[in-house]
Short mmCIF file of C-alpha atoms and ligand atoms in Angstrom, two decimals:
data_model
loop_
_atom_site.label_atom_id
_atom_site.label_comp_id
_atom_site.label_asym_id
_atom_site.label_seq_id
_atom_site.Cartn_x
_atom_site.Cartn_y
_atom_site.Cartn_z
CA MET A 1 39.11 -42.95 6.95
CA LYS A 2 36.26 -40.83 8.35
CA THR A 3 34.61 -41.40 11.46
CA LEU A 4 31.26 -40.05 12.89
CA VAL A 5 30.49 -39.57 16.97
CA THR A 6 27.29 -38.14 17.04
CA TYR A 7 24.57 -37.90 19.98
CA LEU A 8 21.44 -37.57 21.58
CA SER A 9 22.16 -35.60 25.37
CA GLN A 10 19.85 -33.78 27.37
CA THR A 11 21.72 -33.51 30.27
CA GLY A 12 25.55 -33.86 29.24
CA ASN A 13 26.76 -37.94 29.79
CA THR A 14 25.91 -39.79 27.18
CA LYS A 15 27.88 -36.18 25.43
CA LYS A 16 30.49 -37.57 28.47
CA VAL A 17 30.62 -40.42 26.67
CA ALA A 18 30.02 -39.12 23.13
CA GLU A 19 33.98 -37.28 23.38
CA ALA A 20 35.95 -39.70 24.83
CA ILE A 21 35.38 -42.04 22.03
CA TYR A 22 35.85 -39.25 20.30
CA GLY A 23 38.58 -37.66 21.50
CA GLU A 24 40.25 -42.45 21.16
CA LEU A 25 39.43 -42.47 17.05
CA SER A 26 42.43 -41.94 14.52
CA GLY A 27 41.41 -41.24 10.99
CA GLU A 28 39.69 -37.68 9.98
CA LYS A 29 36.99 -37.28 12.42
CA GLU A 30 33.42 -34.66 13.76
CA ILE A 31 31.39 -34.86 16.14
CA LYS A 32 28.42 -32.98 16.71
CA PRO A 33 24.53 -33.45 17.83
CA ILE A 34 22.22 -36.37 16.04
CA SER A 35 19.45 -33.27 14.89
CA GLU A 36 22.67 -31.14 13.13
CA VAL A 37 23.47 -34.51 11.40
CA LYS A 38 20.96 -35.27 8.07
CA ASP A 39 22.65 -38.89 6.48
CA LEU A 40 25.78 -40.86 7.07
CA GLY A 41 26.89 -39.91 3.80
CA GLY A 42 30.22 -39.54 3.49
CA TYR A 43 31.34 -41.05 6.42
CA ASP A 44 33.21 -44.70 6.51
CA LEU A 45 31.90 -45.37 10.68
CA ALA A 46 29.18 -44.05 13.14
CA PHE A 47 28.93 -43.63 16.45
CA ILE A 48 25.66 -42.91 18.10
CA GLY A 49 24.99 -42.32 21.40
CA PHE A 50 21.41 -42.16 22.52
CA PRO A 51 20.54 -41.76 26.78
CA VAL A 52 17.70 -44.54 27.21
CA MET A 53 13.73 -42.86 27.21
CA GLN A 54 11.16 -44.61 29.20
CA PHE A 55 12.74 -47.79 28.95
CA ASP A 56 13.71 -47.64 25.07
CA ILE A 57 14.94 -45.76 22.72
CA PRO A 58 14.34 -42.27 22.04
CA PRO A 59 11.49 -41.78 19.59
CA LYS A 60 13.74 -39.57 17.71
CA VAL A 61 16.60 -41.50 18.14
CA ARG A 62 15.37 -44.69 16.47
CA SER A 63 13.74 -42.98 13.24
CA PHE A 64 17.52 -41.88 12.71
CA LEU A 65 18.63 -44.86 13.31
CA THR A 66 15.31 -46.57 10.70
CA GLU A 67 16.08 -44.21 7.80
CA ASN A 68 20.09 -44.24 8.11
CA THR A 69 22.12 -46.38 9.25
CA LYS A 70 20.07 -49.00 6.09
CA GLY A 71 24.17 -51.03 4.84
CA LYS A 72 26.53 -48.73 7.24
CA ASN A 73 29.25 -49.50 9.66
CA ILE A 74 27.94 -48.45 12.86
CA ALA A 75 28.20 -48.54 16.66
CA VAL A 76 26.08 -47.78 18.73
CA PHE A 77 26.85 -46.24 22.58
CA MET A 78 23.46 -45.55 25.79
CA THR A 79 24.06 -44.10 29.28
CA HIS A 80 21.43 -45.41 31.81
CA ALA A 81 20.36 -44.90 35.11
CA VAL A 82 20.25 -47.89 35.89
CA PRO A 83 23.59 -50.35 36.32
CA GLU A 84 25.18 -51.78 34.78
CA GLY A 85 24.23 -56.17 34.51
CA SER A 86 20.38 -54.90 35.05
CA GLU A 87 17.98 -57.57 33.88
CA ALA A 88 15.70 -54.18 31.33
CA ILE A 89 19.03 -53.28 30.06
CA GLN A 90 18.70 -56.91 26.96
CA SER A 91 15.69 -55.25 25.99
CA TRP A 92 17.96 -52.08 24.61
CA THR A 93 20.63 -54.10 23.75
CA GLY A 94 18.05 -55.68 21.69
CA SER A 95 15.76 -52.91 20.68
CA VAL A 96 19.29 -51.59 19.08
CA LYS A 97 19.73 -54.45 17.32
CA GLN A 98 16.57 -54.82 16.40
CA THR A 99 15.70 -51.39 15.11
CA VAL A 100 19.72 -51.60 13.22
CA ALA A 101 18.61 -55.04 11.34
CA ASP A 102 19.56 -53.48 8.49
CA ALA A 103 23.34 -52.65 9.01
CA ASN A 104 26.76 -53.50 9.70
CA LEU A 105 26.59 -53.00 13.97
CA LEU A 106 30.40 -53.25 15.44
CA GLY A 107 29.51 -53.35 18.89
CA ILE A 108 27.55 -51.79 21.54
CA PHE A 109 28.64 -50.06 24.43
CA GLU A 110 25.83 -48.75 27.53
CA CYS A 111 26.92 -47.36 31.70
CA GLN A 112 24.88 -45.68 34.08
CA GLY A 113 24.41 -42.05 33.24
CA GLU A 114 24.03 -39.77 36.35
CA LEU A 115 20.37 -39.05 37.55
CA ALA A 116 20.00 -34.77 37.37
CA GLN A 117 18.13 -34.13 39.85
CA HIS A 118 15.58 -31.80 38.15
CA VAL A 119 14.69 -35.28 37.31
CA ILE A 120 14.98 -36.70 40.28
CA ASP A 121 12.46 -34.31 41.23
CA MET A 122 9.99 -35.30 38.91
CA LEU A 123 10.00 -38.69 39.55
CA LEU A 124 9.18 -38.27 42.95
CA LYS A 125 6.28 -36.75 42.36
CA ALA A 126 4.97 -39.25 39.98
CA GLU A 127 2.16 -40.96 40.02
CA ASP A 128 3.74 -44.06 38.53
CA PRO A 129 5.88 -46.10 41.13
CA GLN A 130 8.05 -47.65 38.88
CA MET A 131 9.01 -43.75 38.16
CA LYS A 132 8.77 -43.01 41.50
CA ALA A 133 11.05 -46.48 42.63
CA PHE A 134 13.33 -44.93 39.80
CA GLY A 135 13.85 -41.52 41.04
CA GLU A 136 14.84 -43.05 45.17
CA MET A 137 17.87 -44.81 42.70
CA GLY A 138 19.21 -40.90 42.21
CA PRO A 139 21.61 -40.53 45.27
CA SER A 140 23.32 -43.71 43.25
CA THR A 141 23.60 -42.85 39.67
CA LYS A 142 25.46 -39.55 41.37
CA GLY A 143 28.85 -38.68 39.39
CA GLN A 144 28.47 -41.39 36.67
CA PRO A 145 29.62 -41.52 34.21
CA ASP A 146 32.88 -41.13 36.40
CA GLU A 147 36.47 -42.17 34.79
CA ASN A 148 36.81 -45.99 35.18
CA ARG A 149 33.85 -45.66 32.63
CA LEU A 150 35.23 -43.55 30.41
CA LYS A 151 38.07 -45.25 30.02
CA LYS A 152 36.14 -48.28 28.65
CA ALA A 153 34.36 -46.56 26.51
CA ARG A 154 37.48 -45.74 25.38
CA GLN A 155 38.54 -48.95 24.50
CA PHE A 156 35.27 -50.01 22.78
CA ALA A 157 36.29 -47.20 20.61
CA LYS A 158 39.14 -48.58 20.13
CA ASP A 159 38.27 -51.72 19.49
CA VAL A 160 35.16 -50.88 16.70
CA GLN A 161 37.84 -48.79 15.27
CA ALA A 162 40.03 -51.71 14.72
CA LYS A 163 36.76 -54.06 13.17
CA MET A 164 37.05 -51.63 10.33
CA LYS A 165 40.87 -53.09 9.69
C1 FMN B 201 11.78 -38.44 31.24
C2 FMN B 201 13.19 -39.37 31.48
C3 FMN B 201 12.88 -40.93 30.81
C4 FMN B 201 14.46 -42.19 31.28
N1 FMN B 201 14.67 -43.10 31.28
C5 FMN B 201 15.15 -44.02 32.07
C6 FMN B 201 14.39 -45.14 31.72
O1 FMN B 201 13.91 -45.27 31.27
N2 FMN B 201 15.51 -46.09 31.80
C7 FMN B 201 17.36 -45.61 32.58
O2 FMN B 201 17.69 -46.31 32.97
N3 FMN B 201 17.71 -44.36 32.61
C8 FMN B 201 16.22 -43.50 32.25
N4 FMN B 201 16.13 -41.96 32.66
C9 FMN B 201 17.74 -41.60 32.53
C10 FMN B 201 18.64 -41.82 31.49
O3 FMN B 201 18.78 -42.49 31.00
C11 FMN B 201 20.61 -41.53 32.41
O4 FMN B 201 20.53 -40.35 33.29
C12 FMN B 201 20.63 -40.42 31.19
O5 FMN B 201 22.92 -41.18 31.45
C13 FMN B 201 21.88 -39.18 30.82
O6 FMN B 201 21.98 -38.55 29.60
P1 FMN B 201 22.19 -37.13 28.84
O7 FMN B 201 22.96 -37.34 30.09
O8 FMN B 201 22.76 -37.87 28.40
O9 FMN B 201 20.76 -37.02 28.84
C14 FMN B 201 15.27 -41.62 31.73
C15 FMN B 201 15.26 -40.15 32.23
C16 FMN B 201 14.33 -38.90 31.93
C17 FMN B 201 14.72 -37.54 32.30
#
């Protein structure tokens, strides 16, 4: 079985989760940024990850999912600044399910990821009060994803791979 882990990551959080997943996988495997993946041909399973941006899937990742996941075994992982359990997350997982409706979706993993300082600085200067409020949340995200969250990501990898057997 050949498994791909691919991701978009601007400040490294989603990459950390990707590496945790990758480390746990058995069998033949590859890990690469989504910009280096042409399609999912040759893979039996793909883990696809991204940071939530502007309250949704980043457009580049959305088009990748739309164009490449039909009939494929996939699992999706995402990082976001809001704490786990926030109501908004349901709309993001809903958006994923809708986007990959023609794929065999084996699971979705999500966890908090630190807001980088330059992002906090930018958000605090924003006119939009929603964006500003985001910036104020910055310090509470420090250090995420932490070891506990990475442990959950590893378990997710194992659970998804077990579904393939
Ligand atoms: C332009 C921009 C928009 C963002 N929008 C959201 C958002 O809507 N909701 C959220 O929870 N986090 C948002 N974030 C925070 C990121 O999703 C979070 O920090 C993520 O872990 C970054 O992952 P990365 O390090 O892999 O790039 C945003 C970050 C940036 C830079």
